[in-house]
Coordinates of C-alpha atoms and ligand atoms in Angstrom, one line a residue:
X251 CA 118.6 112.0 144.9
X252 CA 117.8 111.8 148.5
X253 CA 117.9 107.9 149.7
X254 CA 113.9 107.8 150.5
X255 CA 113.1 109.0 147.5
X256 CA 116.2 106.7 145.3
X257 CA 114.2 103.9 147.6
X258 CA 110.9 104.8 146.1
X259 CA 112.0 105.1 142.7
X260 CA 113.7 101.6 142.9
X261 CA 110.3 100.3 144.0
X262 CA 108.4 101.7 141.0
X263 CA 111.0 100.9 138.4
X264 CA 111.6 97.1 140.1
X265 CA 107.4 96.7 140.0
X266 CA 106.7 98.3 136.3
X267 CA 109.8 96.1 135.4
X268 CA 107.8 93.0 136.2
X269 CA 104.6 93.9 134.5
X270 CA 105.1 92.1 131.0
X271 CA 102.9 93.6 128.7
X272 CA 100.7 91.2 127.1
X273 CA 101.5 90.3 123.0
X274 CA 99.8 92.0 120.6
X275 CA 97.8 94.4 123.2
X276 CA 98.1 98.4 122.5
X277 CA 99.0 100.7 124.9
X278 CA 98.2 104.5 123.9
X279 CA 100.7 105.1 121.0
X280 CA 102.8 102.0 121.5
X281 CA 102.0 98.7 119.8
X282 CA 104.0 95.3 120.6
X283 CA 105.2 93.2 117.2
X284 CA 103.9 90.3 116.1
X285 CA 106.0 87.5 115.6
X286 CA 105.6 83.9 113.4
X287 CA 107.2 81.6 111.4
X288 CA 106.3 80.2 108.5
X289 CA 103.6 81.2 106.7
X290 CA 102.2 84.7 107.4
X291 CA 99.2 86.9 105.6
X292 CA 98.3 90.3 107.3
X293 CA 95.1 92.5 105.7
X294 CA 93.8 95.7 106.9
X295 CA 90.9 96.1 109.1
X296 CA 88.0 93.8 110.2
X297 CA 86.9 92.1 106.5
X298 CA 90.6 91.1 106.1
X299 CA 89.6 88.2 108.5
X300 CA 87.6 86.4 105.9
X301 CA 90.1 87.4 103.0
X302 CA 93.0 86.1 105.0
X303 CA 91.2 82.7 105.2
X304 CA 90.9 82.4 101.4
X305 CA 94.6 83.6 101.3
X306 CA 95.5 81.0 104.1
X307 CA 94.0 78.3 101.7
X308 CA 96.8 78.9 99.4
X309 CA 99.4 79.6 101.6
X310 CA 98.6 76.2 104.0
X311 CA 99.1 73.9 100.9
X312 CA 102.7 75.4 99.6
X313 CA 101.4 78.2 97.5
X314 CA 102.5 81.2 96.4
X315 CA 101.9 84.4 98.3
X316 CA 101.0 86.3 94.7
X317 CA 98.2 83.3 94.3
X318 CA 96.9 84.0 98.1
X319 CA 96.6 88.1 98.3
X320 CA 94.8 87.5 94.9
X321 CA 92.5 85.0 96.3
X322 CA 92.0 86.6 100.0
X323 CA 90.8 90.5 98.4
X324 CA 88.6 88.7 96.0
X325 CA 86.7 87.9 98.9
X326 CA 86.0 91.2 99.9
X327 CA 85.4 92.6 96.3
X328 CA 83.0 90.1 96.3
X329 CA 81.2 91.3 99.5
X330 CA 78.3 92.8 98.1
X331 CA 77.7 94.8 102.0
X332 CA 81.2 96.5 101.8
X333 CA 80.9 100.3 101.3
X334 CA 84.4 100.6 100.6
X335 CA 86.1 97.7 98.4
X336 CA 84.8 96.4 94.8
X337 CA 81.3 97.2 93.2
X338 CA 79.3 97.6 96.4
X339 CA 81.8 101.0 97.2
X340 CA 80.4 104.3 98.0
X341 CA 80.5 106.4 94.7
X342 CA 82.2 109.6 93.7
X343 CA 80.3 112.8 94.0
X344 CA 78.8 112.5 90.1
X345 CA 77.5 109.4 91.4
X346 CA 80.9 106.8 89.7
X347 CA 81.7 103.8 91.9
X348 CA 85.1 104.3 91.0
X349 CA 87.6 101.6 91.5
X350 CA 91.3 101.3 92.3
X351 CA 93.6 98.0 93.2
X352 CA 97.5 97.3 92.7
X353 CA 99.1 93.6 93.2
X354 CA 103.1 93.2 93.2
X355 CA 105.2 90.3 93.8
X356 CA 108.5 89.0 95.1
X357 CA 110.3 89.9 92.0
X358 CA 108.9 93.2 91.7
X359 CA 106.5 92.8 89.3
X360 CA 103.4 95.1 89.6
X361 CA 100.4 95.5 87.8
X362 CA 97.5 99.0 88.9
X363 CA 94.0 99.7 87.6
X364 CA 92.4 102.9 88.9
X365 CA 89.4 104.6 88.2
X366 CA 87.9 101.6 86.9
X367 CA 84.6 101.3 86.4
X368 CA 81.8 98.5 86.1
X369 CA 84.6 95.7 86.9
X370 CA 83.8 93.2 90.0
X371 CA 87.4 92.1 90.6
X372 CA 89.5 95.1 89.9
X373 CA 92.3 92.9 91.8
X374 CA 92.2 90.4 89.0
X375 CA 92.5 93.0 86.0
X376 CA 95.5 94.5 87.9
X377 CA 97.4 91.3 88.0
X378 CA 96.4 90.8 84.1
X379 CA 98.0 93.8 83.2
X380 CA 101.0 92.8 85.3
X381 CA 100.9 89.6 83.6
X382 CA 100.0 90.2 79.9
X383 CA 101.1 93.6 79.3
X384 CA 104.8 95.7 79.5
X385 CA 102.8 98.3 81.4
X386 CA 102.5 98.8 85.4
X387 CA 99.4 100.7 85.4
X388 CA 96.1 101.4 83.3
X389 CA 93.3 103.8 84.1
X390 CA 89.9 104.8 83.6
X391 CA 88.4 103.8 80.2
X392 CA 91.4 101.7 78.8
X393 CA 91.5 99.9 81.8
X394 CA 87.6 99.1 81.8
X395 CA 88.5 98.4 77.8
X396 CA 91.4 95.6 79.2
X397 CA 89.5 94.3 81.4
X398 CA 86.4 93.7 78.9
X399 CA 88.7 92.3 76.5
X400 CA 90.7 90.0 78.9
X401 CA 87.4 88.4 79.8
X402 CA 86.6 90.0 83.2
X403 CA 83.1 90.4 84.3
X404 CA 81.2 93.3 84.3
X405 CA 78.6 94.7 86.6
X406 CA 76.3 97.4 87.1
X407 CA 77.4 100.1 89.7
X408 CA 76.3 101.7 91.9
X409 CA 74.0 99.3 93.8
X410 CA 70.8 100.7 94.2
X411 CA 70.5 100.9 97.6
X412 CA 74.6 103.0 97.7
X413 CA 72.4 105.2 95.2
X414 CA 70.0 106.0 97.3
X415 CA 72.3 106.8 99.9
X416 CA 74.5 108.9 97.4
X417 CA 71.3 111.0 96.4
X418 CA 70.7 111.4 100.4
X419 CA 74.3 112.9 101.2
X420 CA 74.0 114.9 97.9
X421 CA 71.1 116.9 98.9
X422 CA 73.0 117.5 102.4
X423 CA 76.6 118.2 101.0
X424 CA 77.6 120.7 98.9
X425 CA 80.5 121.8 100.1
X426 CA 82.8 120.4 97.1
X427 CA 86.2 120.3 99.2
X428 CA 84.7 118.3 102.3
X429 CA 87.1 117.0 104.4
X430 CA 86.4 113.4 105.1
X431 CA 85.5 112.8 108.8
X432 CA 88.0 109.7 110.5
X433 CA 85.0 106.2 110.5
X434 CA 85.3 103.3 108.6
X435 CA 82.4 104.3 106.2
X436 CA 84.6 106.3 104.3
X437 CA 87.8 104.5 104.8
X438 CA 88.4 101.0 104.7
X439 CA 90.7 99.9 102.0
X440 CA 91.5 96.4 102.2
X441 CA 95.6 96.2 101.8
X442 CA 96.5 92.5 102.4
X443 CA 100.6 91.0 102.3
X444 CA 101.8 87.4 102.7
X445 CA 104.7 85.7 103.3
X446 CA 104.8 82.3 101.6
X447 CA 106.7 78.8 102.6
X448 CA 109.2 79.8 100.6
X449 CA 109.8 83.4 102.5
X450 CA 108.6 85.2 99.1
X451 CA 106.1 88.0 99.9
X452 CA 103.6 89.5 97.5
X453 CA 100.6 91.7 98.0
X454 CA 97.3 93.5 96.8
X455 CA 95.3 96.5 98.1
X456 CA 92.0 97.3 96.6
X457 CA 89.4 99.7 97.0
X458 CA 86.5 102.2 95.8
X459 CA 88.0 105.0 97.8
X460 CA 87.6 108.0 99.5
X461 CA 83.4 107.7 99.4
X462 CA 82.4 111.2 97.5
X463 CA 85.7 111.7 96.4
X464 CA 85.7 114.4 93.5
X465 CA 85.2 112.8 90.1
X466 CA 88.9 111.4 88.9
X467 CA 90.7 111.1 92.2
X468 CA 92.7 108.8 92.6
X469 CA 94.2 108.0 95.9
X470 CA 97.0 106.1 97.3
X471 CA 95.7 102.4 96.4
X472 CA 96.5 101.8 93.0
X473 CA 99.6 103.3 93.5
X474 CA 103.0 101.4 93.8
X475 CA 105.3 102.6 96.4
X476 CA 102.0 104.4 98.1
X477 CA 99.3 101.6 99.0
X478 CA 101.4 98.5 98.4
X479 CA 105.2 97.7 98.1
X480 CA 106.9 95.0 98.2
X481 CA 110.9 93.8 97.9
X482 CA 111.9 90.5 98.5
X483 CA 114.9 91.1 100.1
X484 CA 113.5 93.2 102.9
X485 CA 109.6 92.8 103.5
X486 CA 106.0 94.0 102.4
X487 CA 104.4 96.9 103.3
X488 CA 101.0 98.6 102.7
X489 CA 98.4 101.3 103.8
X490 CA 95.1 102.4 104.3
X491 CA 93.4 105.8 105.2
X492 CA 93.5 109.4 103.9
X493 CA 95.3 108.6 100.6
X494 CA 96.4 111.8 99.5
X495 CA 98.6 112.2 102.5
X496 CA 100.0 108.8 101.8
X497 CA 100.9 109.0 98.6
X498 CA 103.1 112.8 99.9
X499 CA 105.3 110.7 102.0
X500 CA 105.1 107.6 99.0
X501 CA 104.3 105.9 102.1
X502 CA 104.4 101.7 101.6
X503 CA 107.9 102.2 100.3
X504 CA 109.1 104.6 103.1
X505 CA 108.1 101.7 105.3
X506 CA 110.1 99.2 103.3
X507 CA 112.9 101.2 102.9
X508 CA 113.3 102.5 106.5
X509 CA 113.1 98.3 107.5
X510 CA 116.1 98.0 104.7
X511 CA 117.9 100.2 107.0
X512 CA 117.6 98.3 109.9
X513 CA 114.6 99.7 111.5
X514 CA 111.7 97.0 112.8
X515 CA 108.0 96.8 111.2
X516 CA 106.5 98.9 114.0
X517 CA 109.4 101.4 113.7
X518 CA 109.5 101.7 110.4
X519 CA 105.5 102.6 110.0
X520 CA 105.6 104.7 112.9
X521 CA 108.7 106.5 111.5
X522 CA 106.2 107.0 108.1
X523 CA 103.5 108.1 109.9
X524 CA 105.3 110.5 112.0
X525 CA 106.3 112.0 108.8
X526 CA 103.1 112.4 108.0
X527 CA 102.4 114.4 110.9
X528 CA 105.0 116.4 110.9
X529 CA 104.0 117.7 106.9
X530 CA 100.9 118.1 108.0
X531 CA 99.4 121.3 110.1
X532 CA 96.2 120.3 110.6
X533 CA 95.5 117.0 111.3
X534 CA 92.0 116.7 111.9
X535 CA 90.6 114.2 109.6
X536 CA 93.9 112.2 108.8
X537 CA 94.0 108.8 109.6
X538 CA 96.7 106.9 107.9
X539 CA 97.7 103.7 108.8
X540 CA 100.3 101.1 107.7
X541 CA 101.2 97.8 108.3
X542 CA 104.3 95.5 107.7
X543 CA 106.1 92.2 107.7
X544 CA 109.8 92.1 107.3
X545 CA 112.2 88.8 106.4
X546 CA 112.3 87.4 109.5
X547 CA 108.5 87.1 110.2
X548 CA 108.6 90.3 112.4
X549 CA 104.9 92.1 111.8
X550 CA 104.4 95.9 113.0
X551 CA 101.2 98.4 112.1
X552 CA 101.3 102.1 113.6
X553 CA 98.1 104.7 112.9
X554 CA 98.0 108.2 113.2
X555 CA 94.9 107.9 115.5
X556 CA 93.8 105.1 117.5
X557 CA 91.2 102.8 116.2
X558 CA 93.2 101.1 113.1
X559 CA 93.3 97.3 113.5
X560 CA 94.7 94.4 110.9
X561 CA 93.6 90.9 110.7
X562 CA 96.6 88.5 111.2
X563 CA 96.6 84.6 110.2
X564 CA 99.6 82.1 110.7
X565 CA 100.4 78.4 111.2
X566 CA 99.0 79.3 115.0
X567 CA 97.3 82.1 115.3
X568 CA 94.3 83.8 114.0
X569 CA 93.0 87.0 114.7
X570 CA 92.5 91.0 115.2
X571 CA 95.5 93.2 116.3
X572 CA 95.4 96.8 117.8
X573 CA 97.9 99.3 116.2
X574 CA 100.1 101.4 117.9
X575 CA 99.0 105.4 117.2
X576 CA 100.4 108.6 117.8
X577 CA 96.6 110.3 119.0
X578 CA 93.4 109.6 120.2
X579 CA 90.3 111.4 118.1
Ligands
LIG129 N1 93.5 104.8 101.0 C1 92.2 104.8 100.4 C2 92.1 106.0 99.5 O1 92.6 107.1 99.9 C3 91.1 104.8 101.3 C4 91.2 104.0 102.5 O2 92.2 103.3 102.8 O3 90.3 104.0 103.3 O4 91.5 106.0 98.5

């Protein structure tokens, strides 16, 4: 290298050197980690800001992380105004608000509901049959059958107002194999982990879906290993976005996994997504995002596209975080 130019280049280097990039800013497809200690619950997306305060209630006193990822996706199943989460969703083409949710905890327990129909805290009925039954998962009618039995409460789906909307796209959309376009109307699961005061981590992801999914899909939500995953020794994962890819790369226990060997939060989900991408050959359309804690309070989220952000509470901090991502749409 000739010496004005080695000059020059020592200028740039010593100058981008100094510029510190602030915490928890994105750059294009680089992300910074999080860090906290103590008490930590991460959800996906905007609405996880509300559910993280009902989480936060639990986890501020000395709870248990299984009691606050319960408590903090309650509160969006209970929003009424959310297209995408509990008995307000978007329905299935046939016109089913069809519901999936999974909770585990730090000693691997699990309990699933999917296709569920009719129930307002899907959440709830997934932890009961983690709790009450030897079975991970239940579906469809003998799920809505637990659920009835167990107590839960029913409710009448699909709003009117989601109908209405429903019988609009149905006149418009015909096309049965639709691929979903990338906006938070049709995807917006809310996947929510916590680490408690004791360092135990549980989690819960719930969610109506893919809006105008065919009739019996199931995506990547209710899924252990997929939406949600957990192990106590390593760290919590989960995801949101175009399930089916997801569940390809079983992609909340990749993450998990990938941190077990060493590899960061934001490594590890950027490692999983770039799997993603590289299985896929047309990407248009496939958002998938995930988001992770590990042991030592280290929290990391990478997207496939920009635009994915997680709602983050701790002992000081509360508030909305930019993933890193691999592409701008
Ligand atoms: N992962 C969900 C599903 O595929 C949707 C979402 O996260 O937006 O059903």
């Amino acid at each position: 290298m000739k010496r004005r130019n080695f000059f020059k280049f020592g200028l740039v280097a010593g100058a981008l050197s100094l510029v510190k990039p602030l915490k928890g800013a994105t750059l294009i497809g680089q992300s910074f980690e999080e860090k906290a200690n103590g008490p930590i619950v991460v959800s996906t997306w905007i609405h996880g800001m509300e559910a993280n305060k009902a989480a936060w209630e639990v986890l501020s006193k000395g709870g248990k992380a299984i009691d606050a990822v319960e408590k903090g996706v309650r509160v969006t199943e209970n929003d009424l105004t959310n297209r995408s989460v509990g008995i307000g969703g978007r329905p299935d083409r046939d016109g089913h608000v069809t519901l999936d949710a999974c909770i585990m905890d730090e000693r691997s327990r699990c309990g699933s509901v999917a296709f569920l129909e009719g129930i307002k805290h899907p959440i709830s009925v997934a932890r009961a049959v983690m709790e009450k039954t030897q079975h991970v998962m239940l579906v469809g009618g003998g799920a809505h059958k637990f659920a009835v039995e167990n107590g839960f409460e029913a409710a009448k789906t699909p709003l009117p107002e989601v109908k209405k909307e429903w019988q609009e796209w149905k006149k418009e959309n015909k096309d049965l194999f639709k691929k979903p376009e990338i906006n938070h109307e049709n995807h917006d699961t809310i996947g929510m982990i916590a680490m408690d005061v004791n360092g135990d981590f549980s989690g819960a992801c719930t969610t109506s879906g893919w809006a105008y999914k065919l009739h019996g899909r199931v995506g990547d939500s209710p899924i252990i290993g997929a939406g949600l995953f957990i192990d106590n020794e390593v760290g919590a994962a989960t995801a949101t976005g175009l399930g089916e890819a997801i569940i390809r790369i079983a992609g909340s226990h990749t993450v998990v996994e990938l941190m077990r060997h060493g590899y960061s939060p934001l490594e590890a989900c950027k490692e999983a997504v770039n799997r993603i991408i590289k299985k896929h050959d047309d990407l248009t359309g496939l958002q998938c995002c995930f988001l992770a804690i590990d042991k030592q309070g280290n929290i990391g989220s990478y997207s496939v596209y920009n635009g994915f952000n997680y709602a983050l509470k701790t002992n000081s901090e509360e508030k909305m975080v930019d993933a890193g991502f691999n592409r701008n749409w």
